[in-house]
Short mmCIF file of C-alpha atoms in Angstrom, two decimals:
data_model
loop_
_atom_site.label_atom_id
_atom_site.label_comp_id
_atom_site.label_asym_id
_atom_site.label_seq_id
_atom_site.Cartn_x
_atom_site.Cartn_y
_atom_site.Cartn_z
CA MET A 11 22.36 17.28 28.98
CA LEU A 12 19.77 19.49 30.69
CA GLN A 13 17.36 18.90 27.87
CA TRP A 14 17.93 15.20 27.99
CA ALA A 15 17.21 15.22 31.71
CA PHE A 16 14.08 17.24 31.18
CA ASP A 17 12.80 14.90 28.35
CA THR A 18 13.47 11.86 30.53
CA MET A 19 11.49 13.41 33.43
CA LEU A 20 8.71 14.29 31.00
CA GLY A 21 8.57 10.77 29.67
CA PHE A 22 8.51 9.07 32.98
CA GLY A 23 6.07 11.65 34.32
CA LEU A 24 3.61 10.87 31.47
CA LEU A 25 3.92 7.10 32.10
CA TRP A 26 3.40 7.59 35.80
CA LEU A 27 0.44 9.91 35.42
CA ALA A 28 -1.08 7.48 32.81
CA TRP A 29 -0.70 4.61 35.21
CA ARG A 30 -2.06 6.54 38.09
CA ALA A 31 -5.12 7.64 36.10
CA LEU A 32 -5.84 4.12 34.96
CA ASN A 33 -5.31 2.59 38.39
CA SER A 34 -7.06 5.14 40.60
CA SER A 35 -10.24 3.77 42.19
CA ASP A 36 -11.46 7.33 42.73
CA LEU A 37 -12.96 8.41 39.38
CA PHE A 38 -12.68 12.13 40.18
CA LYS A 39 -9.08 11.77 40.94
CA ALA A 40 -8.61 9.77 37.78
CA ILE A 41 -10.09 12.56 35.60
CA VAL A 42 -7.88 15.21 37.27
CA LEU A 43 -4.85 12.96 36.59
CA PHE A 44 -6.03 12.55 32.99
CA ILE A 45 -6.19 16.40 32.61
CA ALA A 46 -2.58 16.77 34.09
CA PHE A 47 -1.57 14.00 31.69
CA GLY A 48 -3.05 15.97 28.74
CA LEU A 49 -1.09 19.14 29.82
CA LEU A 50 2.17 17.15 30.05
CA MET A 51 1.41 15.51 26.77
CA ALA A 52 1.15 19.03 25.12
CA LEU A 53 4.56 19.77 26.64
CA ALA A 54 5.92 16.64 25.01
CA TRP A 55 4.51 17.64 21.62
CA VAL A 56 6.27 21.01 22.05
CA ARG A 57 9.57 19.19 22.69
CA LEU A 58 8.90 17.07 19.60
CA ASN A 59 8.60 20.28 17.52
CA ALA A 60 4.98 19.83 16.87
CA PRO A 61 3.34 23.07 18.18
CA ASP A 62 0.13 22.43 16.10
CA VAL A 63 -0.50 19.18 17.82
CA ALA A 64 0.46 20.58 21.18
CA LEU A 65 -2.12 23.34 20.86
CA ALA A 66 -4.84 20.79 19.87
CA GLU A 67 -3.88 18.45 22.74
CA ALA A 68 -3.89 21.11 25.36
CA ALA A 69 -7.27 22.61 24.22
CA ILE A 70 -9.16 19.34 23.32
CA GLY A 71 -7.14 16.49 25.03
CA ALA A 72 -6.75 18.26 28.39
CA GLY A 73 -9.35 21.08 28.44
CA LEU A 74 -12.61 19.98 26.72
CA THR A 75 -12.25 16.29 27.24
CA GLY A 76 -11.61 16.99 30.92
CA ALA A 77 -14.77 19.15 31.09
CA LEU A 78 -16.77 16.39 29.32
CA LEU A 79 -15.49 13.68 31.65
CA LEU A 80 -16.29 15.80 34.70
CA ALA A 81 -19.81 16.56 33.43
CA ALA A 82 -20.30 12.81 32.71
CA LEU A 83 -19.08 12.02 36.24
CA ALA A 84 -21.52 14.50 37.73
CA ARG A 85 -24.37 12.84 35.83
CA LEU A 86 -23.22 9.36 36.84
CA GLY A 87 -23.16 10.55 40.43
CA ALA A 88 -26.80 11.83 40.15
CA MET A 89 -27.90 8.66 38.54
CA THR A 90 -26.29 6.32 41.05
CA ASP A 91 -27.50 8.49 43.97
CA GLN A 92 -31.04 7.65 43.08
CA ASN A 93 -30.47 3.90 42.85
CA VAL A 94 -28.22 3.52 45.77
CA SER A 95 -29.31 5.69 48.65
CA GLY A 96 -26.51 6.72 51.00
CA ALA A 97 -23.92 5.07 48.99
CA SER A 98 -20.83 6.80 47.53
CA ALA A 99 -21.51 9.22 44.75
CA TYR A 100 -20.27 7.01 42.05
CA PRO A 101 -19.53 3.29 41.60
CA VAL A 102 -15.92 2.26 42.21
CA PRO A 103 -14.80 -0.34 39.72
CA SER A 104 -14.35 -3.55 41.71
CA ALA A 105 -10.87 -4.99 41.84
CA GLN A 106 -12.16 -8.57 41.71
CA PRO A 107 -12.65 -10.06 38.24
CA PRO A 108 -15.91 -11.71 37.75
CA ALA A 109 -15.96 -15.46 38.27
CA GLY A 110 -15.09 -17.84 35.50
CA SER A 111 -12.92 -15.24 33.63
CA HIS A 112 -9.81 -17.25 33.46
CA PHE A 113 -10.35 -18.21 29.96
CA SER A 114 -11.13 -14.64 28.80
CA ARG A 115 -8.24 -13.32 30.86
CA GLY A 116 -5.82 -15.69 29.08
CA LEU A 117 -7.25 -14.72 25.77
CA LEU A 118 -6.82 -11.05 26.63
CA ILE A 119 -3.23 -11.60 27.62
CA LEU A 120 -2.61 -13.45 24.45
CA LEU A 121 -4.22 -10.77 22.32
CA LEU A 122 -2.27 -8.01 24.07
CA SER A 123 1.01 -9.87 23.72
CA ALA A 124 0.37 -10.38 20.00
CA SER A 125 -0.31 -6.68 19.45
CA VAL A 126 2.72 -5.63 21.52
CA ALA A 127 4.84 -8.07 19.49
CA GLY A 128 3.34 -6.60 16.29
CA MET A 129 4.18 -3.02 17.27
CA ALA A 130 7.71 -4.05 18.34
CA TYR A 131 8.17 -5.60 15.00
CA ALA A 132 6.87 -2.54 13.18
CA ILE A 133 9.18 -0.30 15.10
CA TRP A 134 12.08 -2.59 14.64
CA SER A 135 11.59 -2.66 10.86
CA LEU A 136 11.48 1.15 10.60
CA PRO A 137 14.39 2.62 8.72
CA SER A 138 16.77 4.32 11.04
CA TYR A 139 16.42 7.68 9.28
CA ALA A 140 13.34 8.66 7.18
CA THR A 141 12.19 11.97 5.89
CA GLY A 142 8.77 10.59 5.19
CA LEU A 143 6.72 12.82 2.93
CA SER A 144 8.00 16.13 4.38
CA MET A 145 10.21 16.76 1.32
CA ASP A 146 7.16 16.27 -1.05
CA VAL A 147 5.08 18.58 1.02
CA ALA A 148 7.80 21.19 1.06
CA ALA A 149 8.17 20.94 -2.68
CA HIS A 150 4.49 21.48 -3.33
CA LEU A 151 3.80 24.05 -0.48
CA ASP A 152 3.61 26.88 -2.97
CA ASP A 153 0.66 25.28 -4.76
CA SER A 154 -1.23 24.62 -1.52
CA GLY A 155 -2.28 28.23 -0.98
CA VAL A 156 -0.99 28.33 2.60
CA GLY A 157 2.47 28.68 4.21
CA ASN A 158 2.03 26.31 7.09
CA PRO A 159 2.88 22.79 5.99
CA VAL A 160 0.57 21.23 8.62
CA THR A 161 -2.43 23.25 7.37
CA ALA A 162 -1.44 22.42 3.72
CA VAL A 163 -1.57 18.69 4.52
CA LEU A 164 -4.68 18.82 6.67
CA LEU A 165 -6.75 21.10 4.36
CA ASN A 166 -5.35 20.45 0.92
CA PHE A 167 -3.15 17.41 0.25
CA ARG A 168 -5.22 15.22 2.47
CA GLY A 169 -8.35 17.30 2.82
CA TYR A 170 -10.59 14.23 2.89
CA ASP A 171 -8.88 13.20 6.28
CA THR A 172 -10.23 16.39 7.78
CA MET A 173 -13.56 15.93 6.10
CA LEU A 174 -13.93 12.53 7.77
CA GLU A 175 -12.85 13.97 11.11
CA MET A 176 -15.70 16.51 10.82
CA MET A 177 -18.09 13.61 10.26
CA VAL A 178 -16.68 11.74 13.27
CA LEU A 179 -17.50 14.89 15.38
CA LEU A 180 -21.08 14.82 13.92
CA LEU A 181 -21.36 11.11 14.78
CA ALA A 182 -20.35 11.88 18.31
CA VAL A 183 -23.18 14.41 18.72
CA LEU A 184 -25.64 11.92 17.15
CA GLY A 185 -24.50 9.25 19.50
CA VAL A 186 -24.85 11.37 22.57
CA TRP A 187 -28.28 12.68 21.46
CA SER A 188 -29.54 9.16 20.79
CA LEU A 189 -28.53 8.16 24.19
CA GLY A 190 -29.96 11.10 26.23
CA GLY A 191 -31.11 13.81 24.03
CA LEU A 192 -30.97 17.44 24.74
CA GLN A 193 -33.07 18.91 27.50
CA GLN A 194 -33.74 22.66 27.83
CA GLN A 195 -33.66 23.44 31.49
CA PRO A 196 -33.02 26.64 33.38
CA GLU A 197 -29.82 26.31 35.32
CA LYS A 198 -29.75 26.99 39.08
CA PRO A 199 -28.29 30.30 39.96
CA VAL A 200 -24.54 30.42 39.66
CA ALA A 201 -21.77 32.41 41.40
CA ALA A 202 -21.58 36.06 40.33
CA VAL A 203 -17.86 35.65 39.93
CA LEU A 204 -18.32 32.92 37.35
CA GLU A 205 -20.77 35.07 35.39
CA THR A 206 -18.35 38.04 35.46
CA LEU A 207 -15.46 35.80 34.40
CA SER A 208 -17.37 34.38 31.48
CA ARG A 209 -18.56 37.86 30.47
CA PHE A 210 -15.03 39.23 30.54
CA LEU A 211 -13.37 36.34 28.92
CA THR A 212 -15.76 35.42 26.01
CA PRO A 213 -14.57 38.38 23.92
CA VAL A 214 -10.98 37.27 24.56
CA PHE A 215 -11.85 33.71 23.61
CA ILE A 216 -13.52 34.93 20.36
CA LEU A 217 -10.45 37.08 19.54
CA ALA A 218 -8.08 34.23 20.30
CA ALA A 219 -10.06 31.81 18.11
CA ALA A 220 -10.13 34.29 15.21
CA TYR A 221 -6.41 34.79 15.55
CA LEU A 222 -5.66 31.05 15.63
CA LEU A 223 -7.87 30.53 12.62
CA TRP A 224 -6.14 33.32 10.61
CA VAL A 225 -2.64 32.64 11.58
CA GLY A 226 -3.09 28.87 10.86
CA ALA A 227 -2.32 29.67 7.23
CA ASP A 228 1.26 30.52 8.05
CA ALA A 229 2.04 29.42 11.57
CA PRO A 230 0.74 26.92 14.17
CA GLY A 231 -3.00 27.17 14.47
CA GLY A 232 -5.97 26.32 12.41
CA ALA A 233 -9.63 25.22 12.57
CA PHE A 234 -9.32 22.61 15.33
CA GLN A 235 -7.38 24.92 17.60
CA ALA A 236 -9.60 27.80 16.91
CA GLY A 237 -12.70 25.64 17.13
CA SER A 238 -11.73 24.23 20.54
CA VAL A 239 -10.98 27.71 21.91
CA LEU A 240 -14.38 28.87 20.77
CA GLY A 241 -15.94 25.70 22.13
CA ALA A 242 -14.25 26.28 25.53
CA ALA A 243 -15.88 29.78 25.54
CA GLY A 244 -19.25 28.02 24.97
CA VAL A 245 -18.63 25.63 27.77
CA LEU A 246 -17.68 28.57 30.14
CA LEU A 247 -20.92 30.31 29.14
CA LEU A 248 -23.06 27.19 29.68
CA LEU A 249 -21.35 26.76 33.06
CA SER A 250 -22.27 30.17 34.13
CA GLY A 251 -25.94 29.54 33.36
CA TRP A 252 -26.22 30.92 29.80
CA ARG A 253 -28.61 28.96 27.49
CA PRO A 254 -29.16 29.63 23.78
CA ARG A 255 -32.68 30.53 22.80
CA VAL A 256 -35.05 27.76 21.95
CA ARG A 257 -35.46 29.07 18.45
CA LEU A 258 -31.60 28.86 17.91
CA MET A 259 -31.63 25.17 19.08
CA GLN A 260 -33.78 24.15 16.15
CA TRP A 261 -32.47 24.35 12.52
CA PRO A 262 -29.76 27.04 13.23
CA LEU A 263 -28.04 24.55 15.55
CA ARG A 264 -28.24 21.76 13.04
CA LEU A 265 -26.93 24.03 10.37
CA ALA A 266 -23.90 25.05 12.52
CA LEU A 267 -23.26 21.35 13.47
CA THR A 268 -23.20 20.22 9.80
CA ALA A 269 -21.66 23.35 8.27
CA GLY A 270 -18.01 21.99 8.28
CA ALA A 271 -18.76 18.52 6.85
CA GLY A 272 -21.22 19.97 4.43
CA ALA A 273 -18.84 22.54 3.10
CA PHE A 274 -16.18 19.90 2.55
CA ILE A 275 -18.68 17.69 0.64
CA LEU A 276 -19.99 20.66 -1.46
CA LEU A 277 -16.56 21.90 -2.27
CA GLY A 278 -15.48 18.36 -3.03
CA LEU A 279 -18.36 17.86 -5.51
CA LEU A 280 -17.58 21.29 -7.03
CA THR A 281 -13.88 20.39 -7.47
CA LEU A 282 -15.02 16.98 -8.83
CA LEU A 283 -16.98 18.83 -11.60
CA LEU A 284 -14.36 21.51 -12.30
CA GLU A 285 -10.98 19.70 -11.71
CA LYS A 286 -12.14 16.14 -12.17
CA GLN A 287 -10.80 15.28 -8.76
CA PHE A 288 -12.41 15.28 -5.37
CA LEU A 289 -11.09 18.07 -3.17
CA THR A 290 -8.39 19.17 -5.50
CA TYR A 291 -8.42 22.94 -5.48
CA PRO A 292 -7.32 25.11 -8.42
CA VAL A 293 -3.93 26.67 -7.34
CA ALA A 294 -5.08 30.27 -7.77
CA GLN A 295 -8.12 29.83 -5.46
CA ALA A 296 -6.65 27.38 -2.94
CA GLY A 297 -5.90 29.84 -0.24
CA ARG A 298 -9.39 31.30 -0.37
CA MET A 299 -11.07 27.84 -0.34
CA ILE A 300 -9.01 26.69 2.60
CA LEU A 301 -9.93 29.75 4.59
CA LEU A 302 -13.61 29.24 3.77
CA LEU A 303 -13.43 25.63 4.79
CA GLU A 304 -11.50 26.38 7.93
CA SER A 305 -13.91 29.06 8.98
CA LEU A 306 -16.95 26.85 8.60
CA ALA A 307 -15.18 23.95 10.28
CA THR A 308 -14.23 26.17 13.17
CA VAL A 309 -17.82 27.11 13.73
CA SER A 310 -18.95 23.52 13.48
CA ILE A 311 -16.19 22.14 15.85
CA ALA A 312 -17.05 24.86 18.37
CA VAL A 313 -20.71 24.25 18.32
CA THR A 314 -20.18 20.45 18.44
CA LEU A 315 -17.94 20.61 21.42
CA ALA A 316 -20.25 22.99 23.36
CA ILE A 317 -23.33 21.01 22.50
CA LEU A 318 -21.69 17.77 23.57
CA PHE A 319 -21.00 19.40 26.84
CA LEU A 320 -24.56 20.67 27.20
CA SER A 321 -26.02 17.31 26.24
CA VAL A 322 -23.74 15.41 28.69
CA SER A 323 -24.37 17.84 31.60
CA SER A 324 -28.04 18.73 31.04
CA GLY A 325 -29.35 15.22 31.47
CA HIS A 326 -28.81 14.85 35.10
CA LYS A 327 -30.73 17.89 36.11
CA GLU A 328 -33.94 16.38 34.75
CA LYS A 329 -33.08 12.97 36.33
CA SER A 330 -32.37 14.58 39.78
CA GLY A 331 -35.57 16.44 39.51
CA LYS A 332 -37.45 13.22 39.12
CA GLY A 333 -35.61 11.83 42.14
CA GLU A 334 -36.73 14.67 44.25
CA LYS A 335 -40.38 13.95 43.53
CA LYS A 336 -39.91 10.45 44.82
CA MET B 19 26.06 37.54 29.42
CA THR B 20 24.58 41.02 29.29
CA ALA B 21 23.00 42.84 32.21
CA ALA B 22 19.60 41.88 31.04
CA ASP B 23 20.59 38.21 31.17
CA TYR B 24 21.68 38.58 34.78
CA VAL B 25 18.45 40.35 35.74
CA THR B 26 16.40 37.51 33.89
CA ALA B 27 18.30 34.89 35.81
CA CYS B 28 17.61 36.57 39.10
CA LEU B 29 13.96 36.88 38.27
CA PHE B 30 13.73 33.21 37.26
CA ILE B 31 15.37 32.06 40.52
CA LEU B 32 13.08 34.31 42.52
CA GLY B 33 10.01 33.04 40.50
CA GLY B 34 11.23 29.46 41.12
CA ILE B 35 11.37 30.06 44.82
CA PHE B 36 7.78 31.22 44.83
CA PHE B 37 6.66 28.19 42.79
CA PHE B 38 8.59 25.93 45.17
CA ALA B 39 6.94 27.51 48.20
CA GLY B 40 3.53 27.41 46.61
CA THR B 41 3.87 23.75 45.75
CA ALA B 42 5.23 22.91 49.27
CA GLY B 43 2.13 24.76 50.71
CA LEU B 44 -0.23 22.90 48.51
CA LEU B 45 1.14 19.55 49.66
CA ARG B 46 1.68 20.39 53.28
CA PHE B 47 -1.06 22.91 54.43
CA PRO B 48 -3.82 21.40 56.45
CA ASP B 49 -7.09 22.36 54.59
CA VAL B 50 -8.42 23.54 51.34
CA TYR B 51 -8.49 27.27 52.19
CA THR B 52 -4.79 27.52 53.33
CA ARG B 53 -3.87 25.36 50.32
CA LEU B 54 -5.56 27.80 48.00
CA HIS B 55 -3.74 30.58 49.72
CA ALA B 56 -0.40 28.86 49.02
CA LEU B 57 -1.46 28.13 45.47
CA THR B 58 -2.21 31.75 44.53
CA LYS B 59 1.32 32.79 45.52
CA ALA B 60 2.82 30.59 42.89
CA ASP B 61 0.22 31.45 40.26
CA ASN B 62 0.42 35.19 40.77
CA VAL B 63 3.83 36.25 42.02
CA GLY B 64 5.80 33.22 40.77
CA LEU B 65 4.38 33.38 37.17
CA GLY B 66 4.64 37.24 37.30
CA LEU B 67 8.42 36.97 38.03
CA ILE B 68 8.94 34.37 35.35
CA VAL B 69 6.89 36.49 32.75
CA ALA B 70 9.00 39.55 33.73
CA GLY B 71 12.20 37.60 33.21
CA LEU B 72 10.94 36.38 29.79
CA ALA B 73 9.80 39.79 28.72
CA LEU B 74 13.33 41.11 29.21
CA GLN B 75 14.44 38.52 26.65
CA ALA B 76 11.58 39.18 24.16
CA GLU B 77 12.57 40.15 20.73
CA SER B 78 9.78 42.82 20.41
CA TRP B 79 7.41 44.94 22.42
CA LEU B 80 4.57 42.90 20.89
CA ALA B 81 6.04 39.59 22.25
CA ALA B 82 6.48 41.27 25.67
CA GLY B 83 2.85 42.44 25.57
CA LYS B 84 1.58 38.88 24.77
CA LEU B 85 3.54 37.58 27.75
CA LEU B 86 1.99 40.28 29.96
CA LEU B 87 -1.41 39.33 28.61
CA ILE B 88 -0.83 35.70 29.57
CA TRP B 89 0.04 36.74 33.02
CA LEU B 90 -2.93 38.98 33.35
CA LEU B 91 -5.40 36.19 32.09
CA VAL B 92 -3.84 33.67 34.58
CA LEU B 93 -4.28 36.29 37.36
CA PHE B 94 -7.87 36.75 36.48
CA ALA B 95 -8.79 33.10 35.93
CA GLY B 96 -6.70 31.99 39.08
CA ALA B 97 -8.53 34.52 41.33
CA CYS B 98 -11.97 33.54 40.10
CA VAL B 99 -11.30 29.71 40.35
CA ALA B 100 -9.82 30.13 43.79
CA HIS B 101 -12.96 31.89 44.84
CA LEU B 102 -15.19 29.34 43.30
CA VAL B 103 -13.22 26.35 44.97
CA ALA B 104 -13.36 28.14 48.36
CA ARG B 105 -17.06 28.94 47.95
CA ARG B 106 -17.96 25.38 47.09
CA ALA B 107 -15.94 24.07 50.05
CA LEU B 108 -17.64 26.55 52.40
CA ARG B 109 -21.15 25.55 50.99
CA LYS B 110 -20.30 21.85 51.42
CA GLY B 111 -19.39 22.59 55.03
CA THR B 112 -15.72 21.96 54.92
CA ARG B 113 -14.40 23.10 58.26
CA ILE B 114 -11.88 25.87 58.39
CA TRP B 115 -8.67 24.80 60.07
CA THR B 116 -8.03 26.23 63.43
CA GLU B 117 -5.25 25.27 65.66
#
């Protein structure tokens, strides 16, 4: 009864936060609501017995996405400050739809109704009880080289899914770089407290990431959780004014960004030669191969997330510098 | 229920009171500085009491140690963030509430 009440509150709280975040005219408020939504969402995943997803949601969905959104908002504010002098820091989406949009609005409603009807049909036609593939996964868990079924699926049975996810992350960096690029600028001096905080916490972050990576073989954890924790350490360091050396920003950075996807492709080709199938590991070596892939993926994910933050937040410094000259 | 369970229940209720007071303060206090003051009560003492209650139920010393570590990290991060928020508000010229 008590759990039922808690779950109901959690469900309605999520819906309410989502609506408030979408409906808020204040973008800063919307981002804060989005972060709160991510934290509650992590709690919902815990209630659904999916601690792996909960960890990833809390670290990436709430933490790093929140930081990226806030950095983008700060940049947006600096950009609009130049154009509209004295106006509010960022544009407020107008409540009025543009003129002559009746047709497109009707079309939108039609499309939305069709997709809702499709989803309702899909949910309706689900069998009332389904085990899915969990039985098959459990049956072959011994051959996967790890003890955690989630890691077994992500890195072994459906390893190409994770490979494609690594490429998506790479594409995200390429997209951000092609829009703004990466500028190397000395940060303005930051609070001493922030510097101390990052100095004390960075070793803890690294330890926690290594623990998550290692424990992922047998318990909730893994490359994405470890990578996002490590990425958060990077964001904290960047916020407190730390910048990697210019020499490190050349090919070492590119190597770190592509290490995860590259390792997947190389290992895939190797297994194609040896086992005649893409990303099918020999049973005896599976555990080691997964650990190698996950370690490289962790580095790539961490560097990708930190670099995304640096790219999104560094642009406006240069822009506001130009503004001052005018 | 054993004696440890009773102590845990008491600690939870006490922690809950601190969280309730902290939340009420966050919602009702007049300016950012007093709100931060209210918030740190919930973060530090409230969470500390909850962690103490949970540690009594922990299966091993290691689990209790991990809980303690969580509390220490929240203390550290909470204190720093409160300082940063207050500093930023002060720099921006947010007036301190005086009655």
